[in-house]
C-alpha atoms as one frame of an Amber mdcrd trajectory, in Angstrom:
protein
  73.887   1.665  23.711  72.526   4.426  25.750  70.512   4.031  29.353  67.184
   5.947  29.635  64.773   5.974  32.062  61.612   3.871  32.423  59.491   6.868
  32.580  61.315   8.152  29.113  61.080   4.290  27.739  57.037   4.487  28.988
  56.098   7.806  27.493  58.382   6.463  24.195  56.260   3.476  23.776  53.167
   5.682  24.350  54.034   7.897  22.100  54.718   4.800  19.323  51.196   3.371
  20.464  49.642   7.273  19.439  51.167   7.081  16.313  51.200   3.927  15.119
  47.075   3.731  15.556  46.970   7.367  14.520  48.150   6.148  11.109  45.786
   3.242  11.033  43.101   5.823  11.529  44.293   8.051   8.631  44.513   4.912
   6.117  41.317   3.609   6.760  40.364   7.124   6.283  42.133   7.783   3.157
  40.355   4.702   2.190  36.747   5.934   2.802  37.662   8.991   1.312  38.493
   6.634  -1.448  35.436   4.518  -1.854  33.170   7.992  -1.373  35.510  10.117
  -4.507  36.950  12.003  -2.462  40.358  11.706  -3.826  42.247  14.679  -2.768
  41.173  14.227   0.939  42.080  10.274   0.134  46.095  11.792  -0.585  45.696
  13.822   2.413  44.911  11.109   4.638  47.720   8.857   3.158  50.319  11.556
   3.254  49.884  11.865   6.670  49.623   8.353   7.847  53.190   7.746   5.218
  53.877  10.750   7.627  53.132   9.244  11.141  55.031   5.917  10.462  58.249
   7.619   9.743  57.522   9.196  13.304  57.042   5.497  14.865  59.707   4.067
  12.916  61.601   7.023  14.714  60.144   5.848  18.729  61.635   2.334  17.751
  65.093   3.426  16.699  65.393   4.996  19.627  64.275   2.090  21.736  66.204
  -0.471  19.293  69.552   1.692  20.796  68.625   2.422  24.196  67.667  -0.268
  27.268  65.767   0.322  30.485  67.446   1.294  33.552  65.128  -1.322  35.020
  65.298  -4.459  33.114  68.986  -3.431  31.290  67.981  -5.109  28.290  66.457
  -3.559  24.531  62.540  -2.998  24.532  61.597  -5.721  22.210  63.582  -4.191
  19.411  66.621  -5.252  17.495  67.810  -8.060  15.182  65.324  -9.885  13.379
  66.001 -12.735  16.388  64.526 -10.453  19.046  62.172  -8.927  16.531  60.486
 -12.353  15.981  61.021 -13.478  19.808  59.291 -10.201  20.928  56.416 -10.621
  18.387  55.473 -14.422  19.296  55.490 -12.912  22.670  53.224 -10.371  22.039
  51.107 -12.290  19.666  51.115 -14.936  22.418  49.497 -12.590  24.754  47.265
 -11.175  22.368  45.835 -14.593  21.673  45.879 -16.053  24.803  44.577 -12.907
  27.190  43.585 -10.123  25.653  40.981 -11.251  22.685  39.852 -13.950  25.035
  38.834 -11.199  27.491  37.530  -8.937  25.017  35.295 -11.985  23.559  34.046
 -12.445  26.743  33.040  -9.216  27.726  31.211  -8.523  24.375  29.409 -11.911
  25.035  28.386 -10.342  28.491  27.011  -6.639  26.938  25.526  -8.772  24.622
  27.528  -8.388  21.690  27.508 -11.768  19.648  28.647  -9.709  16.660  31.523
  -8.045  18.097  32.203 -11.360  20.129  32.419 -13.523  16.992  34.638 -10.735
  15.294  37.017 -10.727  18.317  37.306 -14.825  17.976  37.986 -14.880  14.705
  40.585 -11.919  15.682  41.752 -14.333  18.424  42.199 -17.431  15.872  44.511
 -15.420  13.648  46.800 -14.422  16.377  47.222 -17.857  17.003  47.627 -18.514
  13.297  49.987 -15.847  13.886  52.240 -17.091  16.712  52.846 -20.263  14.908
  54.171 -18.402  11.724  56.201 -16.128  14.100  57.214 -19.027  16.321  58.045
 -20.962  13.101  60.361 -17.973  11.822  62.050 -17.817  14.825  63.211 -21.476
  15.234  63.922 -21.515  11.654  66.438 -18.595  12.118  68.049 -19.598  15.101
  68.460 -23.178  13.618  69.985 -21.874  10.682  72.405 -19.187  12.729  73.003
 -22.505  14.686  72.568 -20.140  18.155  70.768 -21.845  20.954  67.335 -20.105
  21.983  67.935 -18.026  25.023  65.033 -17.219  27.061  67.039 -13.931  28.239
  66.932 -12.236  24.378  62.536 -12.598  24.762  60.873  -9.867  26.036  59.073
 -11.980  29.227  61.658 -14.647  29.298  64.310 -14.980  31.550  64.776 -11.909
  33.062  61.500 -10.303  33.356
């Protein structure tokens, strides 16, 4: 395994963040492209966002086999144990801060649309954590390894 820095592990997971929502963008727009005939711009748009995932699949290789100089441990990335215990963390957090605060500040620019969209957002993530959490103890139940708070991103050492 090979130390970086924090600034190189930051600017990594920026750089993931870029082009994981860059390739969002291109599918949905492949898929208006779709829906309006456009079907050579629709290929386009797809070939680049098949394009731009190989490119984040790349960012988490490289943090999969590198850790932090900070916390000394993997960013979140690894076996399918820390996958999962990384995404119920993250889905976790996503449920329990960040759509609640997003609901309420739509409610507050008076948004009820976007608010209700963001709750129902907020309700899957839970619906989420539970299948994540689920997976998880399943696995470790079945590898017969005890749950260690030190393998989840947040847990022990954070």
């Amino acid at each position: 395994m090979t130390h970086i820095s924090d600034t190189l592990a930051g600017d990594l997971r920026a750089a993931l963040a870029v082009e994981a929502a860059s390739a969002l963008r291109y599918t949905y727009f492949a898929q208006t492209a779709e829906i309006e005939g456009h079907a050579d711009v629709a290929r386009l748009f797809t070939e680049l966002a098949d394009s731009l995932v190989c490119a984040a699949h790349g960012h988490l290789d490289v943090l999969r086999d590198t850790d932090t100089e900070t916390t000394g441990h993997q960013d979140g990335v690894g076996d399918s144990r820390l996958n999962l215990a990384s995404s119920v963390v993250a889905a976790l957090h996503d449920a329990g801060e960040l759509y609640p605060r997003l609901t309420s500040a739509a409610l507050e620019e008076g948004h009820a649309d976007t608010a209700s969209w963001l709750s129902t957002l907020e309700a899957l993530k839970k619906q989420h954590t539970a299948r994540l959490k689920a997976a998880l103890d399943d696995l470790t139940r079945t590898s017969g390894e005890q749950p260690d708070a030190a393998h989840i991103p947040g847990g022990a050492d954070a």
